[in-house]
Short mmCIF file of N, CA and C and ligand atoms in Angstrom, two decimals:
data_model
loop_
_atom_site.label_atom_id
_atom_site.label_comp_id
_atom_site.label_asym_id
_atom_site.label_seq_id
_atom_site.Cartn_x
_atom_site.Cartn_y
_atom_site.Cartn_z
N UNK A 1385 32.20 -54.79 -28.50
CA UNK A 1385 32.56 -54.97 -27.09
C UNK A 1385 31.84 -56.18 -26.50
N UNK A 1386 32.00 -56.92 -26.12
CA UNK A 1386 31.79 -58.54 -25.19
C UNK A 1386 31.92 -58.07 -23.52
N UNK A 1387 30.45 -58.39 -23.60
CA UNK A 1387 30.24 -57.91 -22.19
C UNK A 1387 29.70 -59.58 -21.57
N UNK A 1388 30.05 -59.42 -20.35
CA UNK A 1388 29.92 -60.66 -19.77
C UNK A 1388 29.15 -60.53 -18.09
N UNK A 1389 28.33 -62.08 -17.84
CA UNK A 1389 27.88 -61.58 -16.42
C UNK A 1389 28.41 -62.68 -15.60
N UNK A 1390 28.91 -62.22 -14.00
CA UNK A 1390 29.41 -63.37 -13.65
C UNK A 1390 27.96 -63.73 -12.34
N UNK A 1391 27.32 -64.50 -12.31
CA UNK A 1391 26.28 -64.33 -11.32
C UNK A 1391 26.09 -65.44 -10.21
N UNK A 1392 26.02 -65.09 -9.13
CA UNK A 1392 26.15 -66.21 -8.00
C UNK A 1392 25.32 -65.58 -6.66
N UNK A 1393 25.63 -65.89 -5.50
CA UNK A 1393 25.21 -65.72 -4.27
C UNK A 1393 26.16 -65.07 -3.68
N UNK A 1394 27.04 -65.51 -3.72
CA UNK A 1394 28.83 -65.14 -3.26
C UNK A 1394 28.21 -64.23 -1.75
N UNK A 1395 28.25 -65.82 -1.09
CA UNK A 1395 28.05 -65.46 0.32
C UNK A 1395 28.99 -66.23 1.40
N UNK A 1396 30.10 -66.06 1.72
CA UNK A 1396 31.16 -64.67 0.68
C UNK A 1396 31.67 -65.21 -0.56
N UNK A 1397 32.48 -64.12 -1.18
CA UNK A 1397 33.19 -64.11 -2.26
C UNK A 1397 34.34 -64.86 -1.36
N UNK A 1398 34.86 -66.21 -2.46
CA UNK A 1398 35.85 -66.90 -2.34
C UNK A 1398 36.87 -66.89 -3.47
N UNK A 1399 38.01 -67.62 -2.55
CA UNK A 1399 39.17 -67.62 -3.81
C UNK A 1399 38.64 -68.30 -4.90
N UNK A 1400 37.82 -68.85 -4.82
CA UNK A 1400 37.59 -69.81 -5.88
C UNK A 1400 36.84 -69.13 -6.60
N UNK A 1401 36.25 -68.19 -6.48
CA UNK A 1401 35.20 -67.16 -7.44
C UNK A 1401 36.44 -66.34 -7.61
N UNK A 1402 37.15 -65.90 -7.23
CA UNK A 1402 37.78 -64.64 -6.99
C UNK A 1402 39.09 -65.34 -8.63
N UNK A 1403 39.37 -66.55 -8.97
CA UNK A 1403 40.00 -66.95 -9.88
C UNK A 1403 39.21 -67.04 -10.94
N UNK A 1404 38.12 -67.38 -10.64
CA UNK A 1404 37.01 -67.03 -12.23
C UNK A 1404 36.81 -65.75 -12.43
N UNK A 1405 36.49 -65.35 -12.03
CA UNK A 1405 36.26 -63.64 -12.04
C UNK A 1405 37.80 -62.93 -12.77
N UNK A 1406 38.95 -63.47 -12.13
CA UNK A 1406 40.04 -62.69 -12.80
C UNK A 1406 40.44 -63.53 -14.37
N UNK A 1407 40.52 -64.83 -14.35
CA UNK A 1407 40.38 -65.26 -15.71
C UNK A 1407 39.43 -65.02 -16.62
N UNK A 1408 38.07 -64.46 -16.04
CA UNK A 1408 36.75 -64.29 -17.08
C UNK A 1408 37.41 -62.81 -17.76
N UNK A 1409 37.45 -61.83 -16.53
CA UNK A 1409 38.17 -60.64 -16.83
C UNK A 1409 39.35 -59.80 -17.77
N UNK A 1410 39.77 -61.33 -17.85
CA UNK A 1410 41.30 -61.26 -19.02
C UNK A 1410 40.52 -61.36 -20.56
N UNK A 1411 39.72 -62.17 -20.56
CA UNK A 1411 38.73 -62.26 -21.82
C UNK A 1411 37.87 -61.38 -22.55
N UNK A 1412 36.80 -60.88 -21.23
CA UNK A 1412 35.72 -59.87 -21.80
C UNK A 1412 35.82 -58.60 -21.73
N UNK A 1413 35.59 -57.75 -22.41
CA UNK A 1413 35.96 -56.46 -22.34
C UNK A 1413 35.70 -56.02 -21.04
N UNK A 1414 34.30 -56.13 -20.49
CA UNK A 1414 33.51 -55.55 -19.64
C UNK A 1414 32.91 -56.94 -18.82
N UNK A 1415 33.47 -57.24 -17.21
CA UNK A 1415 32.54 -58.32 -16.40
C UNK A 1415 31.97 -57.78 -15.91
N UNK A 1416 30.34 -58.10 -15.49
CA UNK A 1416 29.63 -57.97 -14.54
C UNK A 1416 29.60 -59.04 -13.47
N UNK A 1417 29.90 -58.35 -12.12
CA UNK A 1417 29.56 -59.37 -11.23
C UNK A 1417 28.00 -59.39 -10.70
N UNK A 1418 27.14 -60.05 -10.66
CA UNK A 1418 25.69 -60.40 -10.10
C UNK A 1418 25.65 -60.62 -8.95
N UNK A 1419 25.42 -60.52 -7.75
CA UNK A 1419 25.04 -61.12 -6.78
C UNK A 1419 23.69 -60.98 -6.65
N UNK A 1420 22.69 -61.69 -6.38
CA UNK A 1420 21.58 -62.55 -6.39
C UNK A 1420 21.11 -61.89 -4.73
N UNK A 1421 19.91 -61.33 -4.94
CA UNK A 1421 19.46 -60.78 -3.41
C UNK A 1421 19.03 -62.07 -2.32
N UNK A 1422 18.06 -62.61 -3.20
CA UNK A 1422 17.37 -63.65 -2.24
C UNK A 1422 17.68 -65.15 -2.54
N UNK A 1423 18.87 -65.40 -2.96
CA UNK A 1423 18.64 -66.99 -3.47
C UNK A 1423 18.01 -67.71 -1.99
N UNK A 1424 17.78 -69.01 -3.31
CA UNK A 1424 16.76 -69.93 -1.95
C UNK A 1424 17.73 -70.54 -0.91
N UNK A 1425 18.72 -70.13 -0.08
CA UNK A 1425 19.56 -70.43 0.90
C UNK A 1425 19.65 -69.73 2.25
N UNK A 1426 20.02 -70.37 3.30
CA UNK A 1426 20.06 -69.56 4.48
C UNK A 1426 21.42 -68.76 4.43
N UNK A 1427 21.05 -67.11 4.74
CA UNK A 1427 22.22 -66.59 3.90
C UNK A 1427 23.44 -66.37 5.42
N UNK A 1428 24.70 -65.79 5.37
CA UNK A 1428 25.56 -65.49 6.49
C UNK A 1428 25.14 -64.03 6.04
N UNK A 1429 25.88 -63.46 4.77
CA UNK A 1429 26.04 -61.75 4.57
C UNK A 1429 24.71 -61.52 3.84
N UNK A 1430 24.51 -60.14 4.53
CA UNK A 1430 23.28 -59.65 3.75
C UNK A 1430 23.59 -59.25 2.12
N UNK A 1431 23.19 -59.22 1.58
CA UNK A 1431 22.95 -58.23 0.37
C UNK A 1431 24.47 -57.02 0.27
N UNK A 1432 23.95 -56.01 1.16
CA UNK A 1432 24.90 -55.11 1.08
C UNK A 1432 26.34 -55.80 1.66
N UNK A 1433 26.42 -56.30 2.48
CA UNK A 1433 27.88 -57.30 2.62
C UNK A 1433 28.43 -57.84 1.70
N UNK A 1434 27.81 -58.72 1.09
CA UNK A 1434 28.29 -59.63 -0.20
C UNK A 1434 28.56 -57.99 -0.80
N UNK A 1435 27.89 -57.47 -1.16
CA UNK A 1435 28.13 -56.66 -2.36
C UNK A 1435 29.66 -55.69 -2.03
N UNK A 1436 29.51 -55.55 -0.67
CA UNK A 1436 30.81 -55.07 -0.38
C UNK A 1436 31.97 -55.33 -0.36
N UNK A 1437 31.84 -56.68 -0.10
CA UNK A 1437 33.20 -57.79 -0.10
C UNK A 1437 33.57 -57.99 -0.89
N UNK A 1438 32.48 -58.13 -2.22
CA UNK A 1438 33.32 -58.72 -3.33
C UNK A 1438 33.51 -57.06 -4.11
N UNK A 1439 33.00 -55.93 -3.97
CA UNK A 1439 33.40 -54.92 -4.64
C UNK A 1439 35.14 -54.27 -4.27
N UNK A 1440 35.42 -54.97 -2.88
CA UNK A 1440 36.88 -54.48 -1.89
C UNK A 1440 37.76 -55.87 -2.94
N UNK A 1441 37.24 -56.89 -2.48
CA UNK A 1441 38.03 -58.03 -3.03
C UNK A 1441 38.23 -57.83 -4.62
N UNK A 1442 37.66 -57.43 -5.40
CA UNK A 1442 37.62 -57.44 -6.80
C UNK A 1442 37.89 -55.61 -7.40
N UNK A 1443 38.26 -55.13 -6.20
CA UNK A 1443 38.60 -53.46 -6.77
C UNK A 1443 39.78 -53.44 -7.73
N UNK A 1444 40.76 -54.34 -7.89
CA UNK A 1444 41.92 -53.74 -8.40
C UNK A 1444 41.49 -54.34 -10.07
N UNK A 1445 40.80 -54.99 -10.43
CA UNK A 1445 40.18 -55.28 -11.76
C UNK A 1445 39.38 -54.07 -12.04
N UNK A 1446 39.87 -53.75 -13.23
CA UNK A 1446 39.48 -52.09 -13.36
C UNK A 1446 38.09 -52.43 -14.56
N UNK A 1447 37.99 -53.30 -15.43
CA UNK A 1447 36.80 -53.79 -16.15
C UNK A 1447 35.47 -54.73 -15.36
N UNK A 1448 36.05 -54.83 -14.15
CA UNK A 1448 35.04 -55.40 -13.05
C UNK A 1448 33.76 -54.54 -12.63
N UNK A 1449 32.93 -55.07 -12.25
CA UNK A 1449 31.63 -53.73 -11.84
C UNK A 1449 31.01 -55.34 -11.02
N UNK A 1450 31.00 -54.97 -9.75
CA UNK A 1450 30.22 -55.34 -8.94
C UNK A 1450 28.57 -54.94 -8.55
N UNK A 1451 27.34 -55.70 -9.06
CA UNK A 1451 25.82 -55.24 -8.53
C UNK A 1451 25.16 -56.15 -7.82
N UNK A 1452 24.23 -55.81 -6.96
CA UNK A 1452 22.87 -56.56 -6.79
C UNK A 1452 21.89 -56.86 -7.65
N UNK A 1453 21.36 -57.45 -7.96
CA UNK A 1453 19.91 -57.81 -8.86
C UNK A 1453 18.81 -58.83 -7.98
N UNK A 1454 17.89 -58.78 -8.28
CA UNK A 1454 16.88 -59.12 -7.92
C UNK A 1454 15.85 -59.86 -8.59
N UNK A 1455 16.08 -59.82 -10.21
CA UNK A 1455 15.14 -60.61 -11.17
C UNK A 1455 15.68 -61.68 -11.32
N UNK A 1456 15.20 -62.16 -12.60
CA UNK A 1456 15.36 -63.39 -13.28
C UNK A 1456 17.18 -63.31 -13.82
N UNK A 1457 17.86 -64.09 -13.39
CA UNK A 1457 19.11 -63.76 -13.74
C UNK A 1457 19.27 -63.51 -15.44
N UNK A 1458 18.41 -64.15 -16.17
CA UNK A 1458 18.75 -63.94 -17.28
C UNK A 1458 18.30 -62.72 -18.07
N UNK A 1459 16.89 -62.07 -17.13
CA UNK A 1459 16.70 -60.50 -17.33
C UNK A 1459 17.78 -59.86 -16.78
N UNK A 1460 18.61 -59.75 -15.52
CA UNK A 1460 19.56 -59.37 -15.34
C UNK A 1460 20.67 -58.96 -16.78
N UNK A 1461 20.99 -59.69 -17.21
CA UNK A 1461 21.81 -60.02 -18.41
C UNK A 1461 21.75 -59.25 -19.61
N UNK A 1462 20.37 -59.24 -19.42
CA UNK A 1462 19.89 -58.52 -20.96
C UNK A 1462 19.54 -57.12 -20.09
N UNK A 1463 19.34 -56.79 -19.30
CA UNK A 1463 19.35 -55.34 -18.75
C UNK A 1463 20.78 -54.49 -18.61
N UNK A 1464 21.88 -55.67 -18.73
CA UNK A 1464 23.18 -55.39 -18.56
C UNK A 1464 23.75 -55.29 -19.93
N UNK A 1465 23.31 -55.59 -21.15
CA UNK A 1465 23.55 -55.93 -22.33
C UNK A 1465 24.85 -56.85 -22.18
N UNK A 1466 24.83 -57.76 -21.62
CA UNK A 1466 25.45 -59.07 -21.23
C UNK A 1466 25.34 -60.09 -22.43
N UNK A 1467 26.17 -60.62 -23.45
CA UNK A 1467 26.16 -61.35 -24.28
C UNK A 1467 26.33 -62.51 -23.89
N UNK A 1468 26.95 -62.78 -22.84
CA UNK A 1468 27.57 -64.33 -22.10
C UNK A 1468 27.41 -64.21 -20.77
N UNK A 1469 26.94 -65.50 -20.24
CA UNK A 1469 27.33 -65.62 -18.82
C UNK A 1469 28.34 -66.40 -18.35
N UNK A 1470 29.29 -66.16 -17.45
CA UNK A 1470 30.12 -66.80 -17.42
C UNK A 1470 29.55 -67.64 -16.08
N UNK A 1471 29.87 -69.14 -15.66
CA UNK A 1471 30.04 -70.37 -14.99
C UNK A 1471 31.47 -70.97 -14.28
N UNK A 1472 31.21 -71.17 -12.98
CA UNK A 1472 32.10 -72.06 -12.45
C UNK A 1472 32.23 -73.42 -12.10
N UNK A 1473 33.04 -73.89 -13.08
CA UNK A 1473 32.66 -75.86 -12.71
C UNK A 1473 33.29 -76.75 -12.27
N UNK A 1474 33.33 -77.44 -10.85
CA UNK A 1474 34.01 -77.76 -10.02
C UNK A 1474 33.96 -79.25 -10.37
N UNK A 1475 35.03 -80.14 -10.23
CA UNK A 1475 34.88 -81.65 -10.68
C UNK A 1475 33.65 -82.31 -10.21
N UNK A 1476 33.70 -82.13 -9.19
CA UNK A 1476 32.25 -82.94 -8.18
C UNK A 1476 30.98 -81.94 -8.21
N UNK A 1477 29.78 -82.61 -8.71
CA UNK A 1477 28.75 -82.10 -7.89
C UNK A 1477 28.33 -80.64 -8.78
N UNK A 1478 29.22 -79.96 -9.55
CA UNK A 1478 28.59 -79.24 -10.19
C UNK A 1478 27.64 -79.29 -11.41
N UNK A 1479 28.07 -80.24 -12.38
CA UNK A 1479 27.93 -80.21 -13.51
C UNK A 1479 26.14 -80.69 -13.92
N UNK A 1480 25.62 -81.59 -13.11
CA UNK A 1480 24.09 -81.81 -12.99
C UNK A 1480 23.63 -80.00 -13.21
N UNK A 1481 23.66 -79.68 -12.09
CA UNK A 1481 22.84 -78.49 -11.60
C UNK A 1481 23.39 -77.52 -12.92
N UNK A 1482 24.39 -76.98 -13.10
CA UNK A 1482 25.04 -76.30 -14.19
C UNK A 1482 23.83 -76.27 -15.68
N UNK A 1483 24.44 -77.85 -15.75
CA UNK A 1483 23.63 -78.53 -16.85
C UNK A 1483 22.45 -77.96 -17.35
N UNK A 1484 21.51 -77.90 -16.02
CA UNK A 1484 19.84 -77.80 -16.23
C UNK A 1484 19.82 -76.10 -16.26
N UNK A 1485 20.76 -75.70 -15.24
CA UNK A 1485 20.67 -74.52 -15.11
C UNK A 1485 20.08 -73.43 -16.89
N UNK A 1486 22.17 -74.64 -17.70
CA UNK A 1486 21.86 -73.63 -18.60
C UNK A 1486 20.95 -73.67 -19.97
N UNK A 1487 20.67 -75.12 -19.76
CA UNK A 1487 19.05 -75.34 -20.37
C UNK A 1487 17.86 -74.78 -20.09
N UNK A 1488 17.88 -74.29 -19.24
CA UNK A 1488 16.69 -73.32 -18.96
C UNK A 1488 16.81 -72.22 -19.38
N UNK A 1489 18.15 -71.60 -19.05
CA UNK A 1489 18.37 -70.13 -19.41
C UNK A 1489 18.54 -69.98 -20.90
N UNK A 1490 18.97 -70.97 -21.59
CA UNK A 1490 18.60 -71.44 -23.25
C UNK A 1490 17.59 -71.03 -23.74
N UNK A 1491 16.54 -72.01 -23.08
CA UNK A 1491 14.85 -71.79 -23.35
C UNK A 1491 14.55 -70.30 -23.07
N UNK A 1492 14.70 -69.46 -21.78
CA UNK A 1492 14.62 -67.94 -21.53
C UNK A 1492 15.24 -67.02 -22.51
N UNK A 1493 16.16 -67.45 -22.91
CA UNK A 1493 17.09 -66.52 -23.65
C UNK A 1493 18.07 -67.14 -24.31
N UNK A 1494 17.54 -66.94 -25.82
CA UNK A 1494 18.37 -68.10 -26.15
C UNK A 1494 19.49 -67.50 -27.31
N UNK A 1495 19.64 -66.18 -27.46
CA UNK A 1495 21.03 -65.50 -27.41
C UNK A 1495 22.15 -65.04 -26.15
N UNK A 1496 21.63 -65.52 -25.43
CA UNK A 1496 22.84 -65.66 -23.89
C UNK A 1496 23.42 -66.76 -24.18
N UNK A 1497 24.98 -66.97 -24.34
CA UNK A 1497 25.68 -68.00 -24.19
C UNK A 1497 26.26 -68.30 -23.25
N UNK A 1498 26.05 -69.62 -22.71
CA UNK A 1498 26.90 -69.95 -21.55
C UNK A 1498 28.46 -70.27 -21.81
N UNK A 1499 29.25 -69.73 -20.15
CA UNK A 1499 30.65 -70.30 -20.76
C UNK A 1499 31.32 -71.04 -19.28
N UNK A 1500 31.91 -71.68 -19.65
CA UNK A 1500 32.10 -72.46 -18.54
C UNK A 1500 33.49 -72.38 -18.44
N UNK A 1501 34.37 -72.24 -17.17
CA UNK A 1501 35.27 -71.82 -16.86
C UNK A 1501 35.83 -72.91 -15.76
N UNK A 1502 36.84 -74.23 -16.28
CA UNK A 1502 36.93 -74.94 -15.12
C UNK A 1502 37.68 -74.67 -13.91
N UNK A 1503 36.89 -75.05 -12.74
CA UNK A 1503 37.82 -74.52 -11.30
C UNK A 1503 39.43 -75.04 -11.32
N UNK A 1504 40.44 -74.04 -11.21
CA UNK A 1504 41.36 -74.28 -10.90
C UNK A 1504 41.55 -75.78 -10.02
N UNK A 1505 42.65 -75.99 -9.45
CA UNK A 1505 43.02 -77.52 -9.02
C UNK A 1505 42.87 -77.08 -7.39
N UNK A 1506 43.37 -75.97 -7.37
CA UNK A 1506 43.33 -76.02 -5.43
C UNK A 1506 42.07 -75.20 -5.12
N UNK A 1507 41.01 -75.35 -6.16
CA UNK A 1507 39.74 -74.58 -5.59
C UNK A 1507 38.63 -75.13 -5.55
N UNK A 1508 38.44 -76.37 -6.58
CA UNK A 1508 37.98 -77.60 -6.68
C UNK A 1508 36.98 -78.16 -5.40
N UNK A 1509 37.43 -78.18 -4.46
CA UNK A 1509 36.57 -78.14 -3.04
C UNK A 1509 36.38 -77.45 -2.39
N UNK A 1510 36.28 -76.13 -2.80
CA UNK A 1510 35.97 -75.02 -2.17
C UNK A 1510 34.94 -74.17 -2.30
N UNK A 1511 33.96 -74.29 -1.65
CA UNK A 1511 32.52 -73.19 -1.79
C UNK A 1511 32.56 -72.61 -0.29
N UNK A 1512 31.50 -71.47 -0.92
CA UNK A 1512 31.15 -70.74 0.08
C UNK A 1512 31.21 -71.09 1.58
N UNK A 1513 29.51 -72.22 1.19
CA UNK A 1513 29.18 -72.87 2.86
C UNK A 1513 30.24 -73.84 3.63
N UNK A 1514 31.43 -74.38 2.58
CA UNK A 1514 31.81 -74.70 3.76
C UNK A 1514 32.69 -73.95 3.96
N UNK A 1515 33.20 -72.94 3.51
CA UNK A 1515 33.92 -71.73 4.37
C UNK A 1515 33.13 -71.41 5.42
N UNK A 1516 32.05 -71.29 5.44
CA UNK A 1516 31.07 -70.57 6.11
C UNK A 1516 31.49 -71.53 7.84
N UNK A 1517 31.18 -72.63 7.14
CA UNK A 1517 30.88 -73.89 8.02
C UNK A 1517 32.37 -74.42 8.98
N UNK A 1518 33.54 -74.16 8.25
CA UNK A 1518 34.68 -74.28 8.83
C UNK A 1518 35.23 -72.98 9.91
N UNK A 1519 34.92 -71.58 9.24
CA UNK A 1519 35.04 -70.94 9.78
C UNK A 1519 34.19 -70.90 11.28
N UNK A 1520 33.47 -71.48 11.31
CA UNK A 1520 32.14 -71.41 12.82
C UNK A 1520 32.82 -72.09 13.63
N UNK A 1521 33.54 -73.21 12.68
CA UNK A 1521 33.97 -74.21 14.15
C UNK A 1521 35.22 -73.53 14.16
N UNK A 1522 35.75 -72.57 13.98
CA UNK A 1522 37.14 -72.19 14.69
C UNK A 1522 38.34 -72.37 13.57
N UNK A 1523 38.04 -73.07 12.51
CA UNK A 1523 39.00 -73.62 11.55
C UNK A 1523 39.98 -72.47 10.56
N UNK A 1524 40.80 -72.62 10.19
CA UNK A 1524 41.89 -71.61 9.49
C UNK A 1524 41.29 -71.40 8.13
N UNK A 1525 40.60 -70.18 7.86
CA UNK A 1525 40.23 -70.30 6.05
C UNK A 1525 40.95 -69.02 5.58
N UNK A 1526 41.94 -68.23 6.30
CA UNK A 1526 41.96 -66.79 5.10
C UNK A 1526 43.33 -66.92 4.18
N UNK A 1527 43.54 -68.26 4.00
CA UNK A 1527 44.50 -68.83 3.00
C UNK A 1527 43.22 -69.07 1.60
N UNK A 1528 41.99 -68.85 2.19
CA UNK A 1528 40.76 -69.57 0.94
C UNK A 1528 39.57 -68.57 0.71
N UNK A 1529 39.80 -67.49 1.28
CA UNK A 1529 39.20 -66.11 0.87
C UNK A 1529 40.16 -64.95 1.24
N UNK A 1530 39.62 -63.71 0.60
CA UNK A 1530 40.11 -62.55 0.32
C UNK A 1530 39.92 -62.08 1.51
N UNK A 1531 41.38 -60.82 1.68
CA UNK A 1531 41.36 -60.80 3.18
C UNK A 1531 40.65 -59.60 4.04
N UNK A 1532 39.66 -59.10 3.51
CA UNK A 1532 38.42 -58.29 4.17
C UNK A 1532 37.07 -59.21 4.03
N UNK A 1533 37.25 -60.53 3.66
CA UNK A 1533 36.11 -61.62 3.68
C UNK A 1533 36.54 -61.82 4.78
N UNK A 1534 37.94 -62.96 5.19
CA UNK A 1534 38.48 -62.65 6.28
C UNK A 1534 38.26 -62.54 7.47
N UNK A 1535 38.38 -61.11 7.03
CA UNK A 1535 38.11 -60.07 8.49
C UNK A 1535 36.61 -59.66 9.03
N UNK A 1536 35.64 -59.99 7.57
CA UNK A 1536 34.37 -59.97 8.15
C UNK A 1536 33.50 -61.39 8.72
N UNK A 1537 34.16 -62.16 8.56
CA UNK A 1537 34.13 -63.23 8.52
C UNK A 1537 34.45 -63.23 10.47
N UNK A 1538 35.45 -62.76 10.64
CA UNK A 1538 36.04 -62.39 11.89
C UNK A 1538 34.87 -61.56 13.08
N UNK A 1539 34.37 -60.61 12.38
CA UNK A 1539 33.19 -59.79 12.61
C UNK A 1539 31.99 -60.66 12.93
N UNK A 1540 31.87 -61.04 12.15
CA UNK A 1540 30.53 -61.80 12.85
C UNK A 1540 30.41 -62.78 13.60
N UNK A 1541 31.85 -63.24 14.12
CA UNK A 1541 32.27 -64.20 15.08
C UNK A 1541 31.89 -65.58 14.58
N UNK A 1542 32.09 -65.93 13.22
CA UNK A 1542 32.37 -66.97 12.56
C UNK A 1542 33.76 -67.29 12.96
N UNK A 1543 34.68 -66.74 12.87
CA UNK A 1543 36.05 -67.10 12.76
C UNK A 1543 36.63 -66.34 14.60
N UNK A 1544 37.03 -67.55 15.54
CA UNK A 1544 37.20 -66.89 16.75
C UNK A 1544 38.79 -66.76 16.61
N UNK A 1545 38.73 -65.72 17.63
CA UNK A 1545 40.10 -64.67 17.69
C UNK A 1545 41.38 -66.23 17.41
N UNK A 1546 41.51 -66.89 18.33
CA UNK A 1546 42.49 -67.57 18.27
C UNK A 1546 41.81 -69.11 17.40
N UNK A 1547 42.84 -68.85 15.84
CA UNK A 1547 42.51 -70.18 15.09
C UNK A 1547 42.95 -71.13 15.94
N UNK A 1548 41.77 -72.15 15.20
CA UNK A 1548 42.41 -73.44 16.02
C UNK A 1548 42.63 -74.41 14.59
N UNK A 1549 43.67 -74.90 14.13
CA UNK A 1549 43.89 -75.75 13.05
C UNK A 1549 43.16 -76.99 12.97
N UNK A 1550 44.31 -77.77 13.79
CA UNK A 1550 44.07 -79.39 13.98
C UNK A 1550 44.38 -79.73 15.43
N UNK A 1551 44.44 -78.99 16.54
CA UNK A 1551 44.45 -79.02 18.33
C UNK A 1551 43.03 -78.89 18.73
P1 ADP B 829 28.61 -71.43 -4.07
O1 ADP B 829 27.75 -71.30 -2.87
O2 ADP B 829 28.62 -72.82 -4.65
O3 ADP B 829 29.99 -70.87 -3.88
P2 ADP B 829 27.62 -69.32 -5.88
O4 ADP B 829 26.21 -69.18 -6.26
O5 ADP B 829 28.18 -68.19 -5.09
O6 ADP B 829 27.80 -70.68 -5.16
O7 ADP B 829 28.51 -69.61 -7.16
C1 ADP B 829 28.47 -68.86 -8.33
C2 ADP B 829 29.26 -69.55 -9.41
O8 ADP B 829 30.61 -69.74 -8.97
C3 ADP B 829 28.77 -70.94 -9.79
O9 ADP B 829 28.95 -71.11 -11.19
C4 ADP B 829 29.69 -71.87 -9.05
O10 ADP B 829 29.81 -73.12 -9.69
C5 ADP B 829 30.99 -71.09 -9.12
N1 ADP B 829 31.92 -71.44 -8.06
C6 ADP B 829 31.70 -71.49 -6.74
N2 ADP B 829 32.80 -71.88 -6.07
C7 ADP B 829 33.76 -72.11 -7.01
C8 ADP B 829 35.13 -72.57 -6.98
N3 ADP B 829 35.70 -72.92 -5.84
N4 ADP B 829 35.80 -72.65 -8.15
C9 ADP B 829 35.18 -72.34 -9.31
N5 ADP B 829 33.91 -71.93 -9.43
C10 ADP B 829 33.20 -71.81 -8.30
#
């Protein structure tokens, strides 16, 4: 059995995770999704949010398992009996950080294989913060997340009642 971890911040879970996650899923017997308690970022969703969003957004994947963790991601992995981690790699701007990332996690553990999964074409510029960041100013995103991200997104008065596009 090929068990796999998918691990991020996913603050929120986006379409663009939300297409790795279902292509990783077609592959490994068993995905784990990670979400990361404290990464070093100023966060929007707590802990239990992220974990909720992406457990609603990612329910109908029945080999999916959504957690929190708190260690070293690559103890994560091996506590999960995780053989691979799976990666998302966006044309721009990812591949430095990726890079070192999985050279380190090499050196930590160096039966974890990394796998890299390239971002689809219409997801390519799409992360979290600037969902985060578009949504504040009023801007249209639930064409670019899942639609109880959405709506919480809506909740915390990131996203005001009446979108405003390009007026
Ligand atoms: P981000 O804040 O960049 O969305 P995360 O820590 O939540 O970061 O990302 C977890 C993983 O998902 C990383 O491997 C990242 O490269 C990947 N990822 C993030 N956004 C996308 C996207 N739009 N398409 C493909 N992979 C992505």
């Amino acid at each position: 059995m090929t068990t796999a971890l998918y691990a991020g911040s996913f603050d929120p879970i986006t379409n663009g995770h939300m297409d790795i996650a279902t292509r990783a899923s077609k592959i490994f017997d068993k995905l784990y999704i990670g979400i990361f308690a404290t990464p070093n970022k100023n966060l929007t969703f707590s802990i239990e949010e992220r974990v909720r969003l992406a457990r609603e957004a990612l329910a109908h994947l029945k080999n999916v398992e959504v957690n929190s963790y708190t260690t070293l991601t690559v103890q994560y992995a091996r506590s999960i009996g995780a053989q691979v981690m799976v990666r998302g790699l966006r044309a721009v701007g990812d591949f430095e950080w990726e890079f070192e990332q999985a050279m380190m996690n090499k050196k930590l553990s160096p039966h974890l294989e990394m796998m890299f999964f390239m971002a689809s074409q219409e997801y390519q510029f799409l992360s979290a913060s600037l969902i985060r960041e578009v949504a504040s100013l009023g801007g249209e995103v639930s064409c670019l997340v899942p639609a109880c991200v959405a709506e919480a997104l809506k909740q915390k008065g990131l996203v005001k009642a009446e979108q405003v596009l390009d007026n």
